Coordinates of C-alpha atoms in Angstrom, one line a residue:
M390 CA 9.3 16.2 -26.7
S391 CA 6.9 15.6 -24.0
Q392 CA 3.2 16.3 -24.1
E393 CA 3.5 18.7 -21.3
K394 CA 5.8 20.9 -23.2
K395 CA 4.0 20.6 -26.6
A396 CA 1.0 22.0 -25.0
M397 CA 2.8 24.8 -23.5
L398 CA 4.6 25.6 -26.8
A399 CA 1.0 25.6 -28.5
T400 CA -0.3 27.8 -26.0
I401 CA 2.7 30.3 -26.2
L402 CA 2.5 30.3 -30.2
C403 CA -1.5 31.2 -29.8
L404 CA -0.9 33.8 -27.4
L405 CA 1.8 35.3 -29.5
L406 CA -0.3 35.0 -32.8
M407 CA -3.3 36.5 -31.1
I408 CA -1.5 39.5 -29.6
L409 CA 0.0 40.0 -33.3
G410 CA -3.4 39.9 -34.9
F411 CA -4.7 42.4 -32.0
I412 CA -1.9 44.7 -33.0
L413 CA -2.6 44.5 -37.2
E414 CA -6.1 45.0 -36.3
K415 CA -5.7 48.2 -34.4
T416 CA -3.5 49.3 -37.0
N417 CA -6.5 48.6 -39.5
N418 CA -4.5 45.8 -41.4
P419 CA -6.7 43.7 -43.7
Y420 CA -4.8 40.7 -42.7
A421 CA -5.1 40.5 -39.2
F422 CA -7.4 37.7 -39.5
I423 CA -4.8 35.7 -41.1
S424 CA -2.8 35.9 -37.7
Y425 CA -6.2 35.2 -35.6
L426 CA -6.9 32.3 -37.8
L427 CA -3.1 30.8 -37.4
A428 CA -3.6 31.7 -33.2
I429 CA -7.2 29.3 -33.5
F430 CA -5.3 26.5 -35.7
F431 CA -2.1 26.2 -33.4
G432 CA -3.8 26.8 -30.1
G433 CA -6.9 24.7 -30.9
Y434 CA -5.5 21.9 -33.3
K435 CA -5.0 19.3 -30.5
Q436 CA -8.2 19.9 -28.8
T437 CA -10.1 20.0 -31.9
K438 CA -8.5 16.4 -33.2
E439 CA -9.0 14.7 -29.9
G440 CA -12.7 15.9 -29.6
L441 CA -13.4 14.5 -33.6
L442 CA -11.3 11.3 -32.9
D443 CA -13.6 10.7 -29.6
T444 CA -16.9 11.5 -31.5
I445 CA -15.9 9.2 -34.4
Q446 CA -14.4 6.2 -32.7
N447 CA -16.3 6.0 -29.5
K448 CA -19.3 8.0 -30.6
H449 CA -18.7 10.3 -27.5
L450 CA -19.4 14.2 -27.5
N451 CA -17.0 15.9 -25.4
V452 CA -16.3 19.7 -24.6
D453 CA -13.1 19.8 -26.9
L454 CA -15.7 19.6 -29.8
L455 CA -17.8 22.5 -27.8
M456 CA -15.2 24.9 -27.8
A457 CA -14.0 24.2 -31.6
L458 CA -17.6 24.8 -32.4
A459 CA -17.6 28.3 -30.1
A460 CA -14.3 29.3 -31.7
I461 CA -15.6 28.7 -35.3
G462 CA -18.9 30.5 -34.6
A463 CA -17.3 33.5 -33.1
C464 CA -14.9 34.0 -36.3
I465 CA -18.3 33.6 -38.6
I466 CA -19.7 36.4 -37.0
G467 CA -16.8 38.4 -37.5
H468 CA -15.3 38.1 -33.7
W469 CA -11.7 37.1 -34.5
F470 CA -10.3 38.2 -31.4
E471 CA -12.9 36.7 -29.3
G472 CA -12.3 33.2 -31.2
A473 CA -8.6 33.4 -30.6
M474 CA -8.9 34.3 -27.1
L475 CA -11.2 31.4 -26.4
T476 CA -8.6 29.1 -28.2
F477 CA -5.9 30.7 -26.3
I478 CA -7.4 30.4 -22.6
F479 CA -8.8 26.9 -23.1
C480 CA -5.5 25.9 -24.7
L481 CA -3.9 27.3 -21.5
S482 CA -6.2 25.2 -19.3
G483 CA -5.5 22.1 -21.4
A484 CA -1.8 22.8 -20.9
L485 CA -2.4 23.3 -17.2
E486 CA -4.4 20.1 -16.8
E487 CA -1.5 18.3 -18.5
Y488 CA 0.9 19.8 -16.2
A489 CA -1.2 18.6 -13.1
T490 CA -1.6 15.2 -14.6
N491 CA 2.3 14.9 -15.1
K492 CA 3.1 16.6 -11.8
S493 CA 0.6 13.9 -10.0
K494 CA 2.1 10.9 -12.1
K495 CA 5.7 12.3 -11.6
E496 CA 6.1 9.9 -8.4
I497 CA 5.6 6.8 -10.6
S498 CA 8.4 8.4 -12.9
S499 CA 10.6 8.9 -10.1
L500 CA 10.3 5.3 -9.0
M501 CA 10.8 4.0 -12.3
N502 CA 14.2 6.1 -12.4
L503 CA 15.6 4.8 -8.8
Q504 CA 14.9 1.3 -10.4
P505 CA 18.5 -0.2 -11.4
K506 CA 18.9 -1.5 -15.0
T507 CA 22.1 -3.2 -14.2
A508 CA 23.6 -5.2 -11.3
L509 CA 27.2 -6.6 -10.5
L510 CA 26.4 -10.3 -10.8
V511 CA 29.3 -12.6 -9.0
N512 CA 30.3 -15.6 -11.2
Q513 CA 31.6 -18.6 -9.9
S514 CA 35.5 -17.6 -10.0
G515 CA 34.0 -14.6 -7.6
K516 CA 34.5 -11.7 -10.4
A517 CA 31.7 -9.0 -10.7
I518 CA 30.1 -9.0 -14.0
E519 CA 27.9 -6.1 -15.1
T520 CA 24.5 -7.6 -16.2
A521 CA 21.2 -6.3 -16.8
V522 CA 18.5 -7.1 -13.9
S523 CA 16.3 -8.5 -16.1
E524 CA 18.5 -11.6 -16.9
L525 CA 19.2 -12.1 -13.1
Q526 CA 17.8 -15.6 -11.8
I527 CA 16.7 -16.7 -8.1
G528 CA 19.7 -17.9 -6.2
D529 CA 22.1 -15.7 -8.1
T530 CA 24.8 -13.5 -5.9
V531 CA 25.0 -9.9 -6.7
L532 CA 27.6 -7.4 -5.4
V533 CA 26.1 -3.8 -4.2
P534 CA 29.0 -1.4 -3.9
K535 CA 28.3 1.5 -1.2
G536 CA 26.0 4.3 -2.0
A537 CA 24.4 1.9 -4.9
S538 CA 21.0 1.0 -5.5
I539 CA 19.8 -2.5 -4.7
P540 CA 19.1 -3.8 -8.2
I541 CA 16.4 -6.6 -7.2
D542 CA 14.9 -8.3 -4.4
G543 CA 16.8 -10.6 -1.9
I544 CA 18.6 -12.0 1.0
L545 CA 21.5 -10.1 2.9
I546 CA 24.5 -12.7 2.9
S547 CA 27.4 -10.4 3.9
T548 CA 27.8 -8.3 7.1
A549 CA 25.3 -5.8 8.5
S550 CA 24.6 -2.7 6.3
S551 CA 22.4 0.4 6.7
I552 CA 19.6 0.6 4.0
D553 CA 17.8 3.6 2.7
E554 CA 14.1 2.2 2.3
S555 CA 12.5 5.6 1.6
A556 CA 11.6 4.7 -2.1
I557 CA 9.4 2.2 -1.0
T558 CA 8.0 2.9 3.0
G559 CA 8.3 6.5 2.5
E560 CA 10.3 6.5 5.9
S561 CA 13.4 8.4 5.3
I562 CA 15.5 6.9 8.2
P563 CA 18.0 4.4 7.2
V564 CA 17.0 0.7 8.4
E565 CA 19.8 -1.5 9.6
K566 CA 19.9 -4.8 8.2
G567 CA 22.0 -7.9 9.0
Q568 CA 22.5 -11.4 7.7
N569 CA 19.8 -13.1 6.3
D570 CA 17.8 -9.8 6.4
E571 CA 15.3 -9.4 3.3
L572 CA 16.6 -6.6 0.6
F573 CA 14.4 -4.9 -1.7
G574 CA 15.2 -3.4 -5.2
G575 CA 15.0 0.4 -6.0
T576 CA 16.4 0.7 -2.1
L577 CA 20.1 2.5 -1.5
N578 CA 22.7 0.9 0.3
L579 CA 24.4 3.4 2.6
G580 CA 26.9 1.0 4.2
E581 CA 29.9 -0.6 2.6
A582 CA 29.9 -2.9 -0.3
L583 CA 27.2 -5.7 0.4
T584 CA 26.5 -9.2 -0.9
M585 CA 23.2 -10.7 -1.5
T586 CA 21.2 -13.7 -2.8
V587 CA 18.7 -12.8 -5.4
T588 CA 15.3 -14.4 -4.3
K589 CA 12.9 -12.9 -6.8
T590 CA 13.1 -12.0 -10.5
S591 CA 12.9 -8.3 -11.6
D592 CA 9.2 -8.7 -12.7
D593 CA 8.2 -10.1 -9.4
S594 CA 10.1 -8.0 -7.3
L595 CA 8.2 -5.7 -4.7
F596 CA 9.6 -2.5 -6.4
S597 CA 8.1 -3.8 -9.9
K598 CA 4.6 -4.2 -8.0
I599 CA 4.4 -0.7 -6.3
I600 CA 5.2 0.6 -9.8
R601 CA 2.3 -1.5 -11.4
L602 CA -0.1 -0.6 -8.6
V603 CA 0.6 3.1 -8.7
D604 CA 0.4 3.1 -12.6
E605 CA -3.0 1.1 -12.5
A606 CA -4.3 3.2 -9.6
Q607 CA -3.9 6.4 -11.5
N608 CA -5.4 4.9 -14.6
T609 CA -8.6 3.8 -12.7
P610 CA -11.3 6.7 -12.2
S611 CA -13.0 7.2 -8.9
K612 CA -16.6 6.9 -8.9
T613 CA -17.3 10.8 -9.4
A614 CA -14.8 11.0 -12.2
S615 CA -16.7 7.8 -13.5
F616 CA -20.2 9.5 -13.4
I617 CA -18.8 13.0 -14.7
E618 CA -17.2 11.3 -17.6
K619 CA -21.0 9.5 -18.5
I620 CA -22.8 12.5 -18.0
E621 CA -20.5 14.9 -20.2
N622 CA -21.7 12.8 -23.5
I623 CA -25.4 13.6 -22.2
Y624 CA -24.8 17.5 -21.2
V625 CA -22.9 18.2 -24.6
K626 CA -25.3 17.2 -26.4
I627 CA -28.3 19.1 -24.7
V628 CA -25.8 22.1 -25.1
L629 CA -25.9 21.5 -28.9
L630 CA -29.9 21.6 -28.7
A631 CA -29.8 24.6 -26.6
V632 CA -27.6 26.7 -28.8
P633 CA -30.0 26.6 -31.8
L634 CA -32.9 27.5 -29.3
M635 CA -31.1 30.2 -27.9
I636 CA -30.2 31.6 -31.6
F637 CA -33.7 31.2 -33.0
I638 CA -36.3 31.6 -30.1
P639 CA -35.3 35.3 -29.3
Y640 CA -34.5 36.3 -32.8
L641 CA -38.3 34.8 -33.7
F642 CA -40.3 35.9 -30.7
L643 CA -38.3 38.4 -28.6
G644 CA -37.4 40.8 -31.5
W645 CA -33.4 40.3 -31.2
T646 CA -31.4 41.1 -34.1
W647 CA -30.1 37.9 -36.4
A648 CA -26.6 38.9 -35.4
E649 CA -27.5 39.5 -31.7
S650 CA -29.4 36.2 -31.5
F651 CA -26.2 34.3 -33.3
Y652 CA -23.9 36.3 -31.0
R653 CA -25.6 35.0 -28.1
G654 CA -26.0 31.2 -29.2
M655 CA -21.8 31.4 -29.3
V656 CA -21.6 33.1 -26.2
L657 CA -24.0 30.1 -24.5
L658 CA -21.8 27.3 -26.8
V659 CA -18.8 28.7 -24.6
V660 CA -20.3 29.3 -21.2
A661 CA -22.6 26.1 -21.0
S662 CA -19.4 24.0 -21.7
P663 CA -18.6 21.7 -18.5
C664 CA -14.9 21.9 -18.9
A665 CA -14.7 22.7 -15.1
L666 CA -17.1 20.4 -14.3
V667 CA -15.3 17.6 -16.0
A668 CA -11.9 18.7 -14.5
S669 CA -13.6 18.7 -10.9
A670 CA -12.5 15.1 -9.7
T671 CA -9.7 13.5 -12.2
P672 CA -6.5 15.7 -11.7
A673 CA -7.5 15.9 -7.7
T674 CA -7.8 12.3 -7.6
L675 CA -4.5 11.6 -9.7
A676 CA -2.8 14.2 -7.0
A677 CA -4.1 12.2 -4.1
I678 CA -2.9 8.9 -5.3
S679 CA 0.3 10.5 -6.1
N680 CA 0.6 12.0 -2.4
G681 CA -0.1 8.4 -1.0
A682 CA 2.5 6.6 -2.9
R683 CA 5.1 9.4 -2.1
N684 CA 4.2 8.7 1.7
G685 CA 4.3 4.9 1.6
V686 CA 0.5 4.2 0.8
L687 CA -0.4 2.3 -2.5
F688 CA -4.0 2.6 -3.6
K689 CA -5.2 0.3 -6.3
G690 CA -7.7 2.3 -7.7
G691 CA -9.4 5.7 -6.9
I692 CA -12.7 4.4 -6.2
Y693 CA -10.7 2.8 -2.8
L694 CA -9.3 6.3 -1.8
E695 CA -12.8 8.0 -2.6
N696 CA -14.5 5.2 -0.6
L697 CA -12.4 5.5 2.5
A698 CA -13.8 8.9 3.4
A699 CA -17.3 7.2 3.6
L700 CA -15.8 4.4 5.8
K701 CA -18.3 3.4 9.0
A702 CA -16.6 0.5 10.4
I703 CA -13.0 -0.8 10.6
S704 CA -11.9 -4.2 11.6
F705 CA -8.0 -5.2 12.4
D706 CA -6.3 -8.6 12.9
K707 CA -4.4 -8.6 16.2
T708 CA -1.0 -10.1 15.2
G709 CA 1.2 -8.3 13.4
T710 CA -1.4 -5.4 12.8
L711 CA -2.5 -4.0 16.2
T712 CA 0.7 -5.6 17.9
Q713 CA 4.3 -6.1 17.1
G714 CA 4.0 -9.6 16.1
M715 CA 6.2 -10.6 18.4
P716 CA 6.1 -11.3 22.2
I717 CA 8.1 -9.4 24.5
V718 CA 8.8 -9.9 28.4
T719 CA 6.4 -7.8 30.2
D720 CA 7.3 -9.3 33.7
A721 CA 10.1 -10.9 35.5
V722 CA 10.1 -12.4 38.9
F723 CA 13.4 -14.1 40.4
L724 CA 13.0 -16.1 43.4
A725 CA 16.5 -16.8 44.0
E726 CA 19.9 -15.4 43.5
S727 CA 19.3 -14.0 39.9
D728 CA 23.0 -14.0 38.1
E729 CA 23.3 -17.7 37.9
A730 CA 19.7 -18.0 37.0
V731 CA 20.2 -15.3 34.1
N732 CA 23.3 -17.1 33.1
M733 CA 21.4 -20.5 32.5
L734 CA 18.6 -19.0 31.1
V735 CA 20.4 -17.3 28.1
T736 CA 22.7 -20.6 28.1
M737 CA 19.6 -22.5 27.1
E738 CA 17.4 -20.1 25.4
R739 CA 20.1 -19.4 22.9
Q740 CA 19.6 -22.8 21.4
S741 CA 16.4 -22.2 20.4
T742 CA 14.6 -20.4 17.7
H743 CA 11.2 -20.4 19.3
P744 CA 9.7 -16.9 19.5
L745 CA 9.3 -17.2 23.3
A746 CA 13.0 -18.0 23.6
Q747 CA 13.9 -15.0 21.3
A748 CA 12.0 -12.6 23.6
L749 CA 14.0 -14.1 26.6
M750 CA 17.2 -13.4 24.7
N751 CA 16.4 -10.1 23.7
R752 CA 15.2 -9.2 27.6
F753 CA 18.2 -10.7 29.0
E754 CA 21.1 -10.3 26.3
D755 CA 22.9 -7.7 28.1
Q756 CA 22.3 -9.2 31.9
Y757 CA 24.3 -12.4 31.6
T758 CA 27.6 -12.6 32.8
M759 CA 28.7 -15.9 31.3
I760 CA 27.9 -18.6 28.9
Y761 CA 28.0 -22.3 29.5
E762 CA 29.4 -23.6 26.4
Q763 CA 30.1 -27.2 27.1
L764 CA 26.3 -27.3 28.4
D765 CA 24.4 -30.4 26.9
V766 CA 20.8 -28.7 26.3
K767 CA 17.8 -31.3 25.7
N768 CA 14.6 -30.2 24.0
I769 CA 11.6 -31.6 25.6
I770 CA 8.7 -31.7 23.3
G771 CA 5.8 -30.2 24.6
F772 CA 7.4 -28.5 27.6
G773 CA 10.4 -26.9 27.4
M774 CA 14.2 -27.4 27.7
A775 CA 16.4 -28.9 30.3
A776 CA 20.0 -29.3 31.4
D777 CA 22.4 -30.4 34.0
K778 CA 25.4 -28.2 35.6
D779 CA 27.1 -29.1 38.8
G780 CA 24.8 -31.6 40.0
D781 CA 21.8 -29.4 39.4
H782 CA 18.8 -29.9 37.2
W783 CA 17.8 -27.0 35.3
Q784 CA 14.5 -26.8 33.4
I785 CA 12.8 -23.9 31.5
G786 CA 9.3 -24.0 29.9
K787 CA 5.8 -23.2 30.0
G788 CA 4.5 -26.2 31.7
V789 CA 5.1 -28.3 34.8
F790 CA 7.9 -31.0 34.1
N791 CA 6.9 -33.1 37.0
E792 CA 3.3 -34.3 38.6
N793 CA 5.5 -33.8 42.0
T794 CA 6.1 -30.1 41.6
V795 CA 4.3 -28.2 43.6
F796 CA 3.7 -24.4 43.6
D797 CA 3.9 -21.7 46.6
K798 CA 0.5 -20.1 47.0
Q799 CA 1.8 -16.8 46.2
I800 CA 3.5 -18.0 43.2
L801 CA 0.6 -19.7 41.8
A802 CA -1.7 -16.6 42.8
R803 CA 0.7 -14.6 40.5
T804 CA 1.0 -16.6 37.6
N805 CA -2.6 -17.2 37.4
S806 CA -3.1 -13.4 37.5
L807 CA -0.6 -13.1 34.6
H808 CA -2.6 -15.7 32.9
E809 CA -5.8 -13.7 33.5
E810 CA -4.0 -11.0 31.7
G811 CA -3.8 -12.8 28.7
K812 CA 0.3 -13.3 29.2
T813 CA 2.2 -16.4 28.4
V814 CA 3.9 -17.7 31.7
I815 CA 7.4 -19.3 31.4
Y816 CA 8.9 -21.1 34.6
L817 CA 12.6 -21.6 35.3
Y818 CA 13.0 -24.4 37.5
K819 CA 16.1 -25.4 39.6
N820 CA 16.0 -29.1 40.9
E821 CA 12.2 -29.0 40.3
E822 CA 11.7 -26.0 42.7
V823 CA 10.7 -22.6 40.6
I824 CA 13.3 -20.2 41.0
A825 CA 11.9 -17.5 38.3
Y826 CA 8.9 -16.8 36.4
F827 CA 8.3 -14.5 33.2
G828 CA 5.2 -13.1 31.7
L829 CA 5.4 -12.8 27.8
L830 CA 2.7 -10.9 26.0
D831 CA 2.6 -9.4 22.0
V832 CA 2.0 -5.9 23.1
P833 CA 0.3 -3.5 20.9
K834 CA 2.2 -1.1 18.4
P835 CA 3.3 2.3 20.0
E836 CA 0.8 4.1 17.7
A837 CA -2.0 1.6 17.7
K838 CA -4.1 3.6 20.5
Q839 CA -4.2 6.7 18.8
V840 CA -5.0 5.9 15.6
L841 CA -7.9 3.7 17.3
H842 CA -9.0 6.8 19.3
F843 CA -9.1 8.8 16.2
F844 CA -11.6 6.5 14.1
K845 CA -13.7 6.2 17.3
K846 CA -13.7 10.2 17.4
E847 CA -14.7 9.8 13.9
G848 CA -17.7 7.7 14.5
I849 CA -16.3 4.5 13.0
H850 CA -17.1 1.4 14.6
T851 CA -13.6 -0.2 15.5
T852 CA -13.3 -4.4 15.6
M853 CA -10.5 -6.7 16.4
M854 CA -10.4 -10.2 14.9
T855 CA -8.1 -12.4 16.1
G856 CA -7.2 -16.3 16.0
D857 CA -5.6 -15.9 19.2
H858 CA -7.2 -17.1 22.7
K859 CA -10.0 -14.6 24.4
K860 CA -7.5 -13.9 27.4
T861 CA -4.9 -12.5 25.0
A862 CA -7.6 -11.0 23.0
L863 CA -9.0 -9.0 26.0
A864 CA -5.8 -7.9 27.3
V865 CA -4.8 -5.8 23.9
A866 CA -8.6 -4.9 23.7
K867 CA -8.5 -3.1 27.1
E868 CA -5.6 -1.4 26.2
L869 CA -6.5 -0.2 22.8
E870 CA -10.4 0.5 23.8
I871 CA -11.6 -1.6 20.9
D872 CA -15.6 -1.7 20.6
E873 CA -16.0 -5.1 19.5
I874 CA -13.6 -8.3 19.6
Y875 CA -14.0 -11.7 18.0
A876 CA -11.2 -14.3 19.3
N877 CA -10.3 -17.6 18.3
C878 CA -11.3 -16.8 14.6
L879 CA -10.8 -19.2 11.8
P880 CA -10.2 -17.4 8.3
E881 CA -13.8 -18.4 7.1
E882 CA -15.4 -16.9 10.1
K883 CA -13.2 -13.7 9.7
T884 CA -14.8 -13.7 6.2
A885 CA -18.4 -14.0 7.0
L886 CA -17.8 -11.5 10.0
I887 CA -16.6 -9.0 7.4
L888 CA -19.7 -9.8 5.1
K889 CA -22.1 -9.5 8.0
Q890 CA -20.3 -6.1 8.6
K891 CA -20.7 -4.9 5.1
E892 CA -24.3 -5.5 5.3
T893 CA -24.9 -3.5 8.6
Y894 CA -22.4 -0.4 8.3
G895 CA -22.3 -0.3 4.3
I896 CA -18.5 0.9 3.6
N897 CA -16.4 -1.0 5.9
A898 CA -12.5 -1.9 6.0
M899 CA -10.4 -4.9 7.1
V900 CA -6.7 -4.3 7.9
G901 CA -4.5 -7.3 8.1
D902 CA -1.2 -8.9 6.9
G903 CA -1.4 -12.7 7.0
I904 CA -2.5 -15.6 4.5
N905 CA -5.4 -16.4 6.9
D906 CA -6.5 -12.4 6.4
A907 CA -6.7 -12.4 2.5
P908 CA -10.2 -13.9 2.5
A909 CA -11.7 -11.3 4.7
L910 CA -9.4 -8.4 2.9
A911 CA -10.8 -9.8 -0.3
N912 CA -14.6 -9.3 0.8
A913 CA -14.4 -6.1 2.7
A914 CA -15.6 -2.9 0.7
I915 CA -11.9 -1.9 1.4
G916 CA -9.3 -4.1 2.0
V917 CA -6.0 -2.7 3.6
A918 CA -2.8 -4.9 3.8
M919 CA 0.3 -4.1 5.8
G920 CA 3.5 -4.1 3.7
G921 CA 5.2 -6.3 5.9
G922 CA 2.8 -9.0 5.5
T923 CA 2.4 -11.8 3.1
A924 CA 2.5 -11.5 -0.9
I925 CA -1.1 -12.9 -0.8
A926 CA -2.8 -10.5 1.4
M927 CA -0.8 -7.5 -0.7
D928 CA -2.1 -8.8 -3.8
V929 CA -6.0 -9.0 -2.7
A930 CA -6.1 -6.0 -0.9
D931 CA -7.5 -2.7 -2.2
M932 CA -4.8 -0.5 -0.6
V933 CA -1.1 -1.3 0.8
L934 CA 0.4 0.2 3.7
M935 CA 4.3 0.0 2.9
Q936 CA 5.3 0.3 6.3
N937 CA 3.9 -1.3 9.3
D938 CA 2.7 1.9 10.7
L939 CA -0.9 2.3 11.2
K940 CA -0.6 6.3 11.3
K941 CA -0.4 5.9 7.2
L942 CA -3.9 4.4 7.8
Q943 CA -5.2 7.6 9.8
M944 CA -3.0 9.7 6.9
S945 CA -4.9 7.8 4.2
Y946 CA -8.4 8.6 5.8
L947 CA -7.2 12.4 6.1
L948 CA -6.6 12.5 2.5
S949 CA -9.5 11.0 1.4
K950 CA -11.7 13.3 3.2
K951 CA -9.3 16.1 1.8
L952 CA -10.0 14.9 -1.5
K953 CA -14.1 14.5 -1.1
R954 CA -14.0 18.3 0.0
I955 CA -12.0 19.6 -2.6
V956 CA -13.9 17.7 -5.5
T957 CA -17.3 18.8 -3.8
Q958 CA -16.0 22.3 -3.7
N959 CA -14.6 22.2 -7.6
I960 CA -18.4 20.7 -8.7
C961 CA -20.3 23.1 -6.8
F962 CA -18.0 26.0 -7.9
S963 CA -18.2 24.7 -11.7
V964 CA -21.8 24.2 -11.5
A965 CA -22.6 27.4 -10.1
V966 CA -20.3 29.5 -12.6
I967 CA -22.1 27.8 -15.5
L968 CA -25.4 28.8 -13.9
L969 CA -24.4 32.2 -13.4
L970 CA -22.9 32.6 -16.9
I971 CA -26.0 31.2 -18.3
L972 CA -28.1 33.6 -17.1
S973 CA -25.7 36.6 -17.5
N974 CA -26.1 35.7 -21.3
F975 CA -29.6 35.2 -21.4
F976 CA -30.1 38.9 -19.9
Q977 CA -27.3 40.1 -22.3
F978 CA -25.3 41.0 -19.4
I979 CA -22.1 39.4 -20.5
S980 CA -19.9 39.7 -23.6
L981 CA -18.2 36.7 -25.3
P982 CA -14.6 37.8 -24.1
F983 CA -15.9 37.8 -20.6
G984 CA -17.8 34.6 -20.8
V985 CA -14.4 33.2 -22.1
I986 CA -12.7 34.3 -19.2
G987 CA -15.4 33.3 -16.5
H988 CA -15.7 29.7 -18.5
E989 CA -11.9 29.0 -18.8
G990 CA -11.0 30.8 -15.5
S991 CA -13.0 28.3 -13.5
T992 CA -11.7 25.5 -15.5
I993 CA -8.1 26.8 -14.0
L994 CA -9.1 27.3 -10.8
V995 CA -10.8 24.0 -10.2
I996 CA -7.5 22.4 -11.6
L997 CA -5.3 24.3 -9.0
N998 CA -7.6 23.7 -6.1
G999 CA -7.1 20.1 -7.1
L1000 CA -3.6 20.2 -6.9
R1001 CA -3.7 21.2 -3.1
L1002 CA -4.2 17.0 -2.7
L1003 CA 0.0 17.0 -3.4
Q1004 CA 0.4 18.6 -0.1
T1005 CA 1.4 16.5 2.8
I1006 CA -1.1 15.5 5.0
S1007 CA -0.2 16.4 8.7
L1008 CA -1.1 14.5 11.5
D1009 CA -2.0 16.2 14.8
K1010 CA 0.9 15.0 17.2
S1011 CA -0.7 16.9 20.2
E1012 CA -3.8 14.6 20.0
Q1013 CA -3.6 11.9 22.6
P1014 CA -5.8 9.1 23.3
P1015 CA -7.4 9.4 26.4
K1016 CA -6.6 7.9 29.4
F1017 CA -7.8 4.0 30.0
Q1018 CA -10.9 3.6 31.3
Q1019 CA -12.9 0.5 32.2
Q1020 CA -15.5 -0.5 29.4
K1021 CA -17.7 -3.0 28.5
L1022 CA -16.6 -5.1 25.7
S1023 CA -18.5 -7.1 23.2
L1024 CA -16.3 -10.6 23.3
S1025 CA -17.7 -13.2 20.7
K1026 CA -16.5 -16.9 20.8

C-alpha cells in the first residue's frame, strides 16, 4: 500500500473513532475515552514516530513532536475530544501534504512508466528477439512496431516515420523523422514499423537523464524551504520554552486557576506550532518543478527555479539559440535566364554537404526542371565548385575564382549592401560572368523577438554573445533589439563576460547550446541549455529547455514569479494566523477546538494554495513586440 493511501486510511480511521467517542460521551458511556485514545493513536502514530526519530537521530525538534505533546496535554486535562480532533485535523493535513507531494511527483512516475523495459533485438539472422533494454549494446539493431514506444536512443535506419516526442519535449505535435535522424527512448512510433541502430546505453539515454534530473530537482529544496527548515528547530524550542511560561506566569501572577493556565498552555502549544509555515514552500516548489517537467523544462533544483524570479540580466548565444542554427536564402537575384542557372545550381550543390549548399538546395529544390546526372563537378578548396557543360564553364562560390573577373558596379553595390547586412553572398558564374548571386543569413527564430521584448519589458538586461563576426551579429541584434552585443567571442571571453555581468547585476542567466557555451553556462547564476544542443551543455546547465523553444524560457520565468508570489502569500498568511491565534489565546478569546481548526486549517490552505502551481502557465499570445525602431547598439570586440 502506498504512503498516500496509508495516510488517508489512518485519517479516516481516526475520524470514525473520534465520532464514536463523541457519541459514547454524549450517552455518558464511561469508556468513551478508549475510543478517543484509539483515535489519537491511529491518527498520530506516524507523525509522532517521525517526530521522535528526527529528534533522537538528528537532534532536530519539529512540529510533529509539538502536535503529539499538545494531544497528550489535552487528554491530561480531560479534553479527550479536543485531543482527538487535534490529531484528526493534523493527520488530515499530513495526508493532504502527502497527496500534494505525490501529485507533484506524478510527472516522474508517469515518465518512468513510459520507459520500455524490453525491446525487439534483431539478431544476425534477421529475427526479432525480445530482450531487456538494459542488455542492449551500442550498435545493436532494434525493431520498433507501429504504436510501440522507442526503447532506447538511436538512429533511424529504415524509412521515415512520425514520432510522438511529447514525453520529452512537452510538444504534442508529432515530429517527422527521416533516415539517419536521431530517435529518443520513451517516445512513441506513430508510423509504420521501423528499425534503428542503438547509439547509447539505457543508463545514458536522454530519457534516463530526464528522469534523474527531475528526481534530483524534487529532492533539492529551494532557498526559502531550506531556511524554513533551519529555523523550525529553533522555533520549536522557543515554543516549548514559552508553554511553561504561559502556564506558570498567569497562574502565579495573574490569578488564573491551574486548570485555566494549563489549558491555555496546551492551546498555545497548538496554535504556535509552525505547521503552516513549514508547509509554505516545499509543496509549492515540488508542484512548480513538476509543472516545468510536464512542459519540457527541467530544473536541476528548486533553488534555480526560485532564483529565476530575481533575474536581472540574461545573455544568449546566437547560433542555434536565438537563430535557427542553419542559414537560409534571404536574397536571390538572377541576371540571366534563370531555368538553366537553377538547374546547374542544384546539380552542383546537391553533391556538397556544406550548410550553405544545403540552404541553396532547400531554397530551389522545387524550382529546378532537370538534373545533369553525368556532370563532372569539381570541388575547389577555398572557393567553391566548378563544372563544364556544353562548352560552358560554370562556377559557384563565395569568392572570385579568377583575378580577371570584373563586377558590374550595380552588382558590386548590391552585394556590398548584402555584406553590410551581415549576409553571406554566393555567386554563380557562367564563363567567368556573374549571372546570379544569393544572400544567406542564419535568421532569428520566430519566437525570439517576442521573448526578448518580454524580458526587456520586465526590466531585464539582454545581451548576445557570439563567436560570429560583427556584421552578422549586428544584423541579428537589430532585428531582435538586443541591449548589448559581443561579437568574435571565444569561450573564455564569454565566461569572463558572464562573471563580470554576475558581479554587476547579481542574478544573471546564460542561454546556450554548444560545447563553447559550457564554461559560461557553468559560471552564470543560472545556466540554461537548449535541449537540442550538446550533452556537455546540458550536463553543466542548471535548467534545460527540452524543446529549442525560447517561449519555454518565458514560461519558466512566469512560473518562477508565480512560485515566489504563492510562497510569499503562504508565509505571510501562516505567520499572521499564528500571531492572531497566540493573541486570542492570551486574552482567552479562543478555545482549544477553535485553535486546532485555525491552526490546522491554515496548514491545509497553504498546501492547497501551493498546488495552484500545477496549473499550466499561459503566455499572452496577443502581446507582440513593437515594430523595429532604430536604436544604439553597444557592440564590443
